[in-house]
Amino acid sequence: MSDSLVIIPTYNEIENIEAIIKAVFALKKDFDVLIVDDNSPDGTADKVEQLQEDFKGRLFLEIRKEKAGLGTAYIHGFKWALKRDYLYIFEMDADFSHRPSDLQRLYRACLNGADVAVGSRYKKGVNVVNWPLYRVLLSYGASFYVKLITGMQIHDPTAGFVCYKRKVLETINLDAIKFIGYAFQIEMKFRAYLKKFKIEEVSIIFTDREKGKSKMSTAIIWEAIFGVFSMKTRSILFKDW
Ligand SMILES: Nc1nc2c(ncn2[C@@H]2O[C@H](COP(=O)(O)OP(=O)(O)O)[C@@H](O)[C@H]2O)c(=O)[nH]1
Ligand SMILES: [Mg+2]
């Protein structure tokens, strides 16, 4: 068993799933992989089951009944990881927006003292390739908004490419997190920040997916806009939040 688990949530990623799994297993460092699939109609989970023959004991699959959002998929994956002995638990998308080789850079940052290593698009300028302008502006604007409301000095709070040390996930009350989209990513970092964990940003290049479709929706954007505000308010009102 590796000391590290990469959790990849999937919904209709048949065009990416095999390549992304193989890319992780081709890395110099050993990582285990957990796919959390929401019963994708395109057969993503069937493909993972086939691949499990080749990667016995390293590739794991959890299938949920229906599409229930990225946030709850990660919570499911975190709890799965905490039942086992993993020390470093990663979040990564299936669509190659996050370069698998950067997993090793996030890992190194955690070995060198970070509790949370964030693959950051905005640490040095704007490192986003092939995204339409409106998505860059939305994402970049969101990071200003989050800084303003929460006071948390992170350049890329909505980032979904992250390494958490085990103790961070053990400390955060995972059952309290109900957000599903970008707000989920913000809340995870905010809770780690309030608990005084050391958050370090590692500069990465984010490239838009070439295959398959984005699951981003206006509901996810609204959740982030209102959610961040209510999250900050709740964190002030309730001591044990
Ligand atoms: N299990 C699960 N995975 C999801 C869900 N929504 C998105 N994902 C996965 O989360 C990752 C990021 O989603 P994506 O559509 O690329 O979002 P974008 O990069 O913000 O456009 C991908 O691996 C998706 O397959 C969901 O409801 N359930
Ligand atoms: Mg994507």
PDB file of C-alpha atoms and ligand atoms in Angstrom:
ATOM      1  CA  MET A   1       0.000   0.000   0.000  1.00  0.00           C
ATOM      2  CA  SER A   2       1.195   3.486  -0.851  1.00  0.00           C
ATOM      3  CA  ASP A   3       1.242   6.275   1.754  1.00  0.00           C
ATOM      4  CA  SER A   4      -0.729   8.405  -0.746  1.00  0.00           C
ATOM      5  CA  LEU A   5      -4.215   8.158  -2.202  1.00  0.00           C
ATOM      6  CA  VAL A   6      -5.421  10.180  -5.196  1.00  0.00           C
ATOM      7  CA  ILE A   7      -9.197  10.606  -5.172  1.00  0.00           C
ATOM      8  CA  ILE A   8     -10.716  11.276  -8.594  1.00  0.00           C
ATOM      9  CA  PRO A   9     -14.459  12.015  -8.745  1.00  0.00           C
ATOM     10  CA  THR A  10     -16.026  11.101 -12.063  1.00  0.00           C
ATOM     11  CA  TYR A  11     -19.226  11.687 -13.925  1.00  0.00           C
ATOM     12  CA  ASN A  12     -19.226  10.680 -17.599  1.00  0.00           C
ATOM     13  CA  GLU A  13     -15.460  10.621 -18.055  1.00  0.00           C
ATOM     14  CA  ILE A  14     -15.234   7.597 -20.365  1.00  0.00           C
ATOM     15  CA  GLU A  15     -12.973   9.527 -22.745  1.00  0.00           C
ATOM     16  CA  ASN A  16     -10.459  10.350 -20.009  1.00  0.00           C
ATOM     17  CA  ILE A  17     -10.663   7.649 -17.374  1.00  0.00           C
ATOM     18  CA  GLU A  18      -8.249   5.059 -18.722  1.00  0.00           C
ATOM     19  CA  ALA A  19      -5.593   7.596 -19.697  1.00  0.00           C
ATOM     20  CA  ILE A  20      -5.744   9.478 -16.386  1.00  0.00           C
ATOM     21  CA  ILE A  21      -5.456   6.302 -14.305  1.00  0.00           C
ATOM     22  CA  LYS A  22      -2.523   5.068 -16.374  1.00  0.00           C
ATOM     23  CA  ALA A  23      -0.836   8.474 -16.167  1.00  0.00           C
ATOM     24  CA  VAL A  24      -0.956   8.357 -12.350  1.00  0.00           C
ATOM     25  CA  PHE A  25       0.384   4.812 -12.209  1.00  0.00           C
ATOM     26  CA  ALA A  26       3.216   5.742 -14.610  1.00  0.00           C
ATOM     27  CA  LEU A  27       4.627   8.287 -12.141  1.00  0.00           C
ATOM     28  CA  LYS A  28       7.883   7.661 -10.365  1.00  0.00           C
ATOM     29  CA  LYS A  29       6.249   7.897  -6.976  1.00  0.00           C
ATOM     30  CA  ASP A  30       3.696   5.239  -6.050  1.00  0.00           C
ATOM     31  CA  PHE A  31       0.160   6.506  -5.605  1.00  0.00           C
ATOM     32  CA  ASP A  32      -3.000   4.508  -4.973  1.00  0.00           C
ATOM     33  CA  VAL A  33      -6.093   5.753  -6.811  1.00  0.00           C
ATOM     34  CA  LEU A  34      -9.735   5.866  -5.701  1.00  0.00           C
ATOM     35  CA  ILE A  35     -12.371   6.669  -8.315  1.00  0.00           C
ATOM     36  CA  VAL A  36     -15.683   7.913  -6.910  1.00  0.00           C
ATOM     37  CA  ASP A  37     -18.148   7.513  -9.749  1.00  0.00           C
ATOM     38  CA  ASP A  38     -21.780   8.619  -9.640  1.00  0.00           C
ATOM     39  CA  ASN A  39     -23.145   5.782 -11.749  1.00  0.00           C
ATOM     40  CA  SER A  40     -22.080   7.502 -14.982  1.00  0.00           C
ATOM     41  CA  PRO A  41     -24.393   6.450 -17.827  1.00  0.00           C
ATOM     42  CA  ASP A  42     -21.401   6.340 -20.207  1.00  0.00           C
ATOM     43  CA  GLY A  43     -19.850   3.320 -18.458  1.00  0.00           C
ATOM     44  CA  THR A  44     -16.936   5.057 -16.711  1.00  0.00           C
ATOM     45  CA  ALA A  45     -17.191   2.647 -13.759  1.00  0.00           C
ATOM     46  CA  ASP A  46     -17.182  -0.446 -16.012  1.00  0.00           C
ATOM     47  CA  LYS A  47     -13.907   0.746 -17.508  1.00  0.00           C
ATOM     48  CA  VAL A  48     -12.447   1.204 -14.019  1.00  0.00           C
ATOM     49  CA  GLU A  49     -13.530  -2.333 -13.078  1.00  0.00           C
ATOM     50  CA  GLN A  50     -11.698  -3.671 -16.137  1.00  0.00           C
ATOM     51  CA  LEU A  51      -8.559  -1.729 -15.223  1.00  0.00           C
ATOM     52  CA  GLN A  52      -8.666  -3.044 -11.653  1.00  0.00           C
ATOM     53  CA  GLU A  53      -7.482  -6.391 -13.076  1.00  0.00           C
ATOM     54  CA  ASP A  54      -4.229  -4.717 -14.147  1.00  0.00           C
ATOM     55  CA  PHE A  55      -3.756  -2.632 -11.012  1.00  0.00           C
ATOM     56  CA  LYS A  56      -4.807  -4.977  -8.217  1.00  0.00           C
ATOM     57  CA  GLY A  57      -4.567  -3.467  -4.758  1.00  0.00           C
ATOM     58  CA  ARG A  58      -3.773  -0.008  -6.145  1.00  0.00           C
ATOM     59  CA  LEU A  59      -6.922   1.021  -7.996  1.00  0.00           C
ATOM     60  CA  PHE A  60     -10.168   1.294  -6.040  1.00  0.00           C
ATOM     61  CA  LEU A  61     -13.703   2.170  -7.058  1.00  0.00           C
ATOM     62  CA  GLU A  62     -16.680   3.487  -5.158  1.00  0.00           C
ATOM     63  CA  ILE A  63     -19.945   3.784  -7.066  1.00  0.00           C
ATOM     64  CA  ARG A  64     -22.710   6.025  -5.775  1.00  0.00           C
ATOM     65  CA  LYS A  65     -26.307   5.618  -6.901  1.00  0.00           C
ATOM     66  CA  GLU A  66     -26.736   8.940  -8.658  1.00  0.00           C
ATOM     67  CA  LYS A  67     -25.025  12.224  -9.516  1.00  0.00           C
ATOM     68  CA  ALA A  68     -24.722  13.960  -6.165  1.00  0.00           C
ATOM     69  CA  GLY A  69     -22.004  16.553  -6.760  1.00  0.00           C
ATOM     70  CA  LEU A  70     -18.274  16.761  -6.514  1.00  0.00           C
ATOM     71  CA  GLY A  71     -18.224  17.895  -2.886  1.00  0.00           C
ATOM     72  CA  THR A  72     -20.053  14.889  -1.491  1.00  0.00           C
ATOM     73  CA  ALA A  73     -18.019  12.595  -3.763  1.00  0.00           C
ATOM     74  CA  TYR A  74     -14.843  13.914  -2.118  1.00  0.00           C
ATOM     75  CA  ILE A  75     -16.311  13.593   1.389  1.00  0.00           C
ATOM     76  CA  HIS A  76     -17.115   9.973   0.544  1.00  0.00           C
ATOM     77  CA  GLY A  77     -13.534   9.501  -0.677  1.00  0.00           C
ATOM     78  CA  PHE A  78     -11.997  11.222   2.376  1.00  0.00           C
ATOM     79  CA  LYS A  79     -13.919   8.949   4.753  1.00  0.00           C
ATOM     80  CA  TRP A  80     -12.846   5.919   2.726  1.00  0.00           C
ATOM     81  CA  ALA A  81      -9.216   7.055   2.972  1.00  0.00           C
ATOM     82  CA  LEU A  82      -9.407   7.695   6.735  1.00  0.00           C
ATOM     83  CA  LYS A  83     -10.627   4.137   7.318  1.00  0.00           C
ATOM     84  CA  ARG A  84      -7.303   3.033   5.842  1.00  0.00           C
ATOM     85  CA  ASP A  85      -3.734   4.079   6.600  1.00  0.00           C
ATOM     86  CA  TYR A  86      -3.116   6.798   4.003  1.00  0.00           C
ATOM     87  CA  LEU A  87      -1.063   9.770   5.184  1.00  0.00           C
ATOM     88  CA  TYR A  88      -1.450  12.002   2.124  1.00  0.00           C
ATOM     89  CA  ILE A  89      -4.827  12.348   0.456  1.00  0.00           C
ATOM     90  CA  PHE A  90      -5.133  14.113  -2.889  1.00  0.00           C
ATOM     91  CA  GLU A  91      -7.942  15.652  -4.918  1.00  0.00           C
ATOM     92  CA  MET A  92      -7.588  15.649  -8.698  1.00  0.00           C
ATOM     93  CA  ASP A  93      -9.938  16.022 -11.696  1.00  0.00           C
ATOM     94  CA  ALA A  94     -10.270  13.249 -14.271  1.00  0.00           C
ATOM     95  CA  ASP A  95     -10.017  15.522 -17.303  1.00  0.00           C
ATOM     96  CA  PHE A  96      -6.246  16.290 -17.385  1.00  0.00           C
ATOM     97  CA  SER A  97      -6.781  19.907 -16.342  1.00  0.00           C
ATOM     98  CA  HIS A  98      -4.432  18.948 -13.530  1.00  0.00           C
ATOM     99  CA  ARG A  99      -1.131  17.481 -14.737  1.00  0.00           C
ATOM    100  CA  PRO A 100      -0.677  14.138 -12.972  1.00  0.00           C
ATOM    101  CA  SER A 101       3.081  14.749 -12.634  1.00  0.00           C
ATOM    102  CA  ASP A 102       2.299  17.739 -10.386  1.00  0.00           C
ATOM    103  CA  LEU A 103       0.980  15.279  -7.785  1.00  0.00           C
ATOM    104  CA  GLN A 104       4.623  14.706  -6.917  1.00  0.00           C
ATOM    105  CA  ARG A 105       5.201  18.430  -6.371  1.00  0.00           C
ATOM    106  CA  LEU A 106       2.200  18.649  -4.043  1.00  0.00           C
ATOM    107  CA  TYR A 107       3.493  15.595  -2.190  1.00  0.00           C
ATOM    108  CA  ARG A 108       6.925  17.147  -1.772  1.00  0.00           C
ATOM    109  CA  ALA A 109       5.393  20.357  -0.415  1.00  0.00           C
ATOM    110  CA  CYS A 110       3.629  18.289   2.265  1.00  0.00           C
ATOM    111  CA  LEU A 111       6.799  16.344   3.043  1.00  0.00           C
ATOM    112  CA  ASN A 112       8.551  19.686   3.504  1.00  0.00           C
ATOM    113  CA  GLY A 113       6.131  21.012   6.098  1.00  0.00           C
ATOM    114  CA  ALA A 114       2.844  21.995   4.452  1.00  0.00           C
ATOM    115  CA  ASP A 115      -0.334  20.504   5.931  1.00  0.00           C
ATOM    116  CA  VAL A 116      -2.304  21.411   2.830  1.00  0.00           C
ATOM    117  CA  ALA A 117      -0.608  21.842  -0.562  1.00  0.00           C
ATOM    118  CA  VAL A 118      -2.764  23.633  -3.141  1.00  0.00           C
ATOM    119  CA  GLY A 119      -2.051  23.379  -6.868  1.00  0.00           C
ATOM    120  CA  SER A 120      -2.471  27.066  -7.581  1.00  0.00           C
ATOM    121  CA  ARG A 121      -3.286  28.712 -10.912  1.00  0.00           C
ATOM    122  CA  TYR A 122      -2.902  32.241  -9.597  1.00  0.00           C
ATOM    123  CA  LYS A 123       0.181  32.171  -7.407  1.00  0.00           C
ATOM    124  CA  LYS A 124       2.315  33.663 -10.169  1.00  0.00           C
ATOM    125  CA  GLY A 125       0.121  35.509 -12.670  1.00  0.00           C
ATOM    126  CA  VAL A 126      -2.660  33.544 -14.355  1.00  0.00           C
ATOM    127  CA  ASN A 127      -1.627  30.055 -15.460  1.00  0.00           C
ATOM    128  CA  VAL A 128      -4.737  28.897 -17.256  1.00  0.00           C
ATOM    129  CA  VAL A 129      -4.580  27.493 -20.777  1.00  0.00           C
ATOM    130  CA  ASN A 130      -7.502  27.289 -23.235  1.00  0.00           C
ATOM    131  CA  TRP A 131     -10.241  28.450 -20.912  1.00  0.00           C
ATOM    132  CA  PRO A 132     -12.696  30.913 -22.450  1.00  0.00           C
ATOM    133  CA  LEU A 133     -12.213  34.440 -21.105  1.00  0.00           C
ATOM    134  CA  TYR A 134     -15.483  34.371 -19.112  1.00  0.00           C
ATOM    135  CA  ARG A 135     -14.318  31.329 -17.137  1.00  0.00           C
ATOM    136  CA  VAL A 136     -10.937  32.871 -16.354  1.00  0.00           C
ATOM    137  CA  LEU A 137     -12.649  36.063 -15.187  1.00  0.00           C
ATOM    138  CA  LEU A 138     -15.195  34.125 -13.142  1.00  0.00           C
ATOM    139  CA  SER A 139     -12.550  32.042 -11.434  1.00  0.00           C
ATOM    140  CA  TYR A 140     -10.100  34.906 -10.911  1.00  0.00           C
ATOM    141  CA  GLY A 141     -12.929  37.162  -9.698  1.00  0.00           C
ATOM    142  CA  ALA A 142     -14.054  34.434  -7.288  1.00  0.00           C
ATOM    143  CA  SER A 143     -10.628  34.336  -5.697  1.00  0.00           C
ATOM    144  CA  PHE A 144     -10.799  38.096  -4.959  1.00  0.00           C
ATOM    145  CA  TYR A 145     -14.298  37.729  -3.573  1.00  0.00           C
ATOM    146  CA  VAL A 146     -13.219  34.877  -1.286  1.00  0.00           C
ATOM    147  CA  LYS A 147     -10.228  36.853  -0.003  1.00  0.00           C
ATOM    148  CA  LEU A 148     -12.434  39.852   0.684  1.00  0.00           C
ATOM    149  CA  ILE A 149     -15.135  37.951   2.558  1.00  0.00           C
ATOM    150  CA  THR A 150     -13.037  35.400   4.431  1.00  0.00           C
ATOM    151  CA  GLY A 151      -9.726  37.234   4.871  1.00  0.00           C
ATOM    152  CA  MET A 152      -7.952  34.050   3.870  1.00  0.00           C
ATOM    153  CA  GLN A 153      -4.840  34.952   1.891  1.00  0.00           C
ATOM    154  CA  ILE A 154      -4.902  32.234  -0.751  1.00  0.00           C
ATOM    155  CA  HIS A 155      -4.496  33.108  -4.426  1.00  0.00           C
ATOM    156  CA  ASP A 156      -6.578  30.168  -5.684  1.00  0.00           C
ATOM    157  CA  PRO A 157      -9.231  29.214  -3.110  1.00  0.00           C
ATOM    158  CA  THR A 158     -11.446  27.351  -5.601  1.00  0.00           C
ATOM    159  CA  ALA A 159      -8.596  25.067  -6.693  1.00  0.00           C
ATOM    160  CA  GLY A 160      -9.489  21.395  -6.901  1.00  0.00           C
ATOM    161  CA  PHE A 161      -5.953  20.033  -7.071  1.00  0.00           C
ATOM    162  CA  VAL A 162      -4.909  19.578  -3.461  1.00  0.00           C
ATOM    163  CA  CYS A 163      -2.932  17.361  -1.100  1.00  0.00           C
ATOM    164  CA  TYR A 164      -4.259  17.098   2.457  1.00  0.00           C
ATOM    165  CA  LYS A 165      -2.248  15.579   5.237  1.00  0.00           C
ATOM    166  CA  ARG A 166      -4.281  12.968   7.053  1.00  0.00           C
ATOM    167  CA  LYS A 167      -4.436  14.987  10.292  1.00  0.00           C
ATOM    168  CA  VAL A 168      -6.208  17.841   8.456  1.00  0.00           C
ATOM    169  CA  LEU A 169      -9.036  15.597   7.303  1.00  0.00           C
ATOM    170  CA  GLU A 170      -9.207  14.001  10.756  1.00  0.00           C
ATOM    171  CA  THR A 171      -9.599  17.425  12.355  1.00  0.00           C
ATOM    172  CA  ILE A 172     -12.170  18.941  10.003  1.00  0.00           C
ATOM    173  CA  ASN A 173     -15.780  17.947  10.689  1.00  0.00           C
ATOM    174  CA  LEU A 174     -16.477  16.390   7.306  1.00  0.00           C
ATOM    175  CA  ASP A 175     -20.138  15.797   8.121  1.00  0.00           C
ATOM    176  CA  ALA A 176     -20.689  19.540   8.472  1.00  0.00           C
ATOM    177  CA  ILE A 177     -19.758  20.223   4.848  1.00  0.00           C
ATOM    178  CA  LYS A 178     -22.737  20.358   2.562  1.00  0.00           C
ATOM    179  CA  PHE A 179     -21.505  22.354  -0.441  1.00  0.00           C
ATOM    180  CA  ILE A 180     -21.133  20.544  -3.713  1.00  0.00           C
ATOM    181  CA  GLY A 181     -19.218  22.692  -6.214  1.00  0.00           C
ATOM    182  CA  TYR A 182     -16.499  25.373  -5.999  1.00  0.00           C
ATOM    183  CA  ALA A 183     -17.910  26.383  -2.615  1.00  0.00           C
ATOM    184  CA  PHE A 184     -16.863  22.965  -1.347  1.00  0.00           C
ATOM    185  CA  GLN A 185     -13.255  23.649  -2.305  1.00  0.00           C
ATOM    186  CA  ILE A 186     -13.390  27.048  -0.615  1.00  0.00           C
ATOM    187  CA  GLU A 187     -14.930  25.639   2.576  1.00  0.00           C
ATOM    188  CA  MET A 188     -12.311  22.880   2.899  1.00  0.00           C
ATOM    189  CA  LYS A 189      -9.509  25.440   2.724  1.00  0.00           C
ATOM    190  CA  PHE A 190     -11.317  27.862   5.041  1.00  0.00           C
ATOM    191  CA  ARG A 191     -11.822  25.182   7.693  1.00  0.00           C
ATOM    192  CA  ALA A 192      -8.142  24.181   7.438  1.00  0.00           C
ATOM    193  CA  TYR A 193      -7.177  27.858   7.709  1.00  0.00           C
ATOM    194  CA  LEU A 194      -9.347  28.397  10.829  1.00  0.00           C
ATOM    195  CA  LYS A 195      -7.723  25.346  12.427  1.00  0.00           C
ATOM    196  CA  LYS A 196      -4.334  27.014  11.760  1.00  0.00           C
ATOM    197  CA  PHE A 197      -3.007  24.371   9.426  1.00  0.00           C
ATOM    198  CA  LYS A 198      -0.153  25.425   7.172  1.00  0.00           C
ATOM    199  CA  ILE A 199      -1.489  25.958   3.661  1.00  0.00           C
ATOM    200  CA  GLU A 200       1.066  26.284   0.874  1.00  0.00           C
ATOM    201  CA  GLU A 201       0.405  27.064  -2.761  1.00  0.00           C
ATOM    202  CA  VAL A 202       2.375  25.283  -5.452  1.00  0.00           C
ATOM    203  CA  SER A 203       2.208  27.033  -8.811  1.00  0.00           C
ATOM    204  CA  ILE A 204       0.693  24.838 -11.527  1.00  0.00           C
ATOM    205  CA  ILE A 205      -0.502  25.247 -15.103  1.00  0.00           C
ATOM    206  CA  PHE A 206      -4.193  24.415 -15.511  1.00  0.00           C
ATOM    207  CA  THR A 207      -5.332  23.384 -18.996  1.00  0.00           C
ATOM    208  CA  ASP A 208      -8.968  23.096 -20.058  1.00  0.00           C
ATOM    209  CA  ARG A 209     -10.180  19.611 -20.859  1.00  0.00           C
ATOM    210  CA  GLU A 210      -9.759  18.383 -24.441  1.00  0.00           C
ATOM    211  CA  LYS A 211     -12.204  15.506 -24.077  1.00  0.00           C
ATOM    212  CA  GLY A 212     -15.627  15.171 -22.507  1.00  0.00           C
ATOM    213  CA  LYS A 213     -17.835  17.913 -21.105  1.00  0.00           C
ATOM    214  CA  SER A 214     -17.581  20.254 -18.137  1.00  0.00           C
ATOM    215  CA  LYS A 215     -20.170  19.728 -15.385  1.00  0.00           C
ATOM    216  CA  MET A 216     -19.980  23.332 -14.238  1.00  0.00           C
ATOM    217  CA  SER A 217     -23.414  24.948 -13.907  1.00  0.00           C
ATOM    218  CA  THR A 218     -24.955  28.244 -12.871  1.00  0.00           C
ATOM    219  CA  ALA A 219     -26.229  26.524  -9.707  1.00  0.00           C
ATOM    220  CA  ILE A 220     -22.605  25.871  -8.740  1.00  0.00           C
ATOM    221  CA  ILE A 221     -21.738  29.547  -9.258  1.00  0.00           C
ATOM    222  CA  TRP A 222     -24.696  30.742  -7.160  1.00  0.00           C
ATOM    223  CA  GLU A 223     -23.798  28.276  -4.460  1.00  0.00           C
ATOM    224  CA  ALA A 224     -20.310  29.794  -4.308  1.00  0.00           C
ATOM    225  CA  ILE A 225     -21.506  33.414  -4.261  1.00  0.00           C
ATOM    226  CA  PHE A 226     -24.090  32.975  -1.483  1.00  0.00           C
ATOM    227  CA  GLY A 227     -22.328  30.061   0.156  1.00  0.00           C
ATOM    228  CA  VAL A 228     -19.101  31.920   0.912  1.00  0.00           C
ATOM    229  CA  PHE A 229     -21.029  34.715   2.552  1.00  0.00           C
ATOM    230  CA  SER A 230     -23.162  32.417   4.698  1.00  0.00           C
ATOM    231  CA  MET A 231     -20.108  30.291   5.522  1.00  0.00           C
ATOM    232  CA  LYS A 232     -18.232  33.319   6.880  1.00  0.00           C
ATOM    233  CA  THR A 233     -21.292  34.417   8.867  1.00  0.00           C
ATOM    234  CA  ARG A 234     -21.785  30.947  10.379  1.00  0.00           C
ATOM    235  CA  SER A 235     -18.087  30.752  11.264  1.00  0.00           C
ATOM    236  CA  ILE A 236     -18.446  33.957  13.288  1.00  0.00           C
ATOM    237  CA  LEU A 237     -21.782  33.098  14.927  1.00  0.00           C
ATOM    238  CA  PHE A 238     -21.054  29.514  15.904  1.00  0.00           C
ATOM    239  CA  LYS A 239     -17.955  28.880  17.938  1.00  0.00           C
ATOM    240  CA  ASP A 240     -17.717  25.198  17.106  1.00  0.00           C
ATOM    241  CA  TRP A 241     -18.481  25.655  13.431  1.00  0.00           C
TER     242      TRP A 241
HETATM  243  N1  LIG B   1     -18.626  11.820  -8.751  1.00  0.00           N
HETATM  244  C1  LIG B   1     -18.881  13.021  -9.297  1.00  0.00           C
HETATM  245  N2  LIG B   1     -17.921  13.639 -10.005  1.00  0.00           N
HETATM  246  C2  LIG B   1     -18.193  14.852 -10.557  1.00  0.00           C
HETATM  247  C3  LIG B   1     -19.455  15.489 -10.411  1.00  0.00           C
HETATM  248  N3  LIG B   1     -19.403  16.686 -11.065  1.00  0.00           N
HETATM  249  C4  LIG B   1     -18.159  16.786 -11.592  1.00  0.00           C
HETATM  250  N4  LIG B   1     -17.429  15.678 -11.297  1.00  0.00           N
HETATM  251  C5  LIG B   1     -16.024  15.400 -11.635  1.00  0.00           C
HETATM  252  O1  LIG B   1     -15.244  16.450 -11.064  1.00  0.00           O
HETATM  253  C6  LIG B   1     -14.158  16.792 -11.902  1.00  0.00           C
HETATM  254  C7  LIG B   1     -14.226  18.268 -12.288  1.00  0.00           C
HETATM  255  O2  LIG B   1     -15.394  18.502 -13.059  1.00  0.00           O
HETATM  256  P1  LIG B   1     -15.420  19.371 -14.400  1.00  0.00           P
HETATM  257  O3  LIG B   1     -16.717  19.106 -15.082  1.00  0.00           O
HETATM  258  O4  LIG B   1     -14.179  19.136 -15.189  1.00  0.00           O
HETATM  259  O5  LIG B   1     -15.456  20.840 -13.817  1.00  0.00           O
HETATM  260  P2  LIG B   1     -14.685  22.133 -14.370  1.00  0.00           P
HETATM  261  O6  LIG B   1     -13.245  21.737 -14.554  1.00  0.00           O
HETATM  262  O7  LIG B   1     -14.879  23.162 -13.305  1.00  0.00           O
HETATM  263  O8  LIG B   1     -15.335  22.490 -15.661  1.00  0.00           O
HETATM  264  C8  LIG B   1     -14.228  15.834 -13.096  1.00  0.00           C
HETATM  265  O9  LIG B   1     -13.415  14.717 -12.834  1.00  0.00           O
HETATM  266  C9  LIG B   1     -15.706  15.436 -13.122  1.00  0.00           C
HETATM  267  O10 LIG B   1     -15.955  14.197 -13.734  1.00  0.00           O
HETATM  268  C10 LIG B   1     -20.467  14.805  -9.667  1.00  0.00           C
HETATM  269  O11 LIG B   1     -21.598  15.258  -9.489  1.00  0.00           O
HETATM  270  N5  LIG B   1     -20.119  13.587  -9.138  1.00  0.00           N
HETATM  271 MG    MG B   2     -12.557  20.250 -15.710  1.00  0.00          MG
END
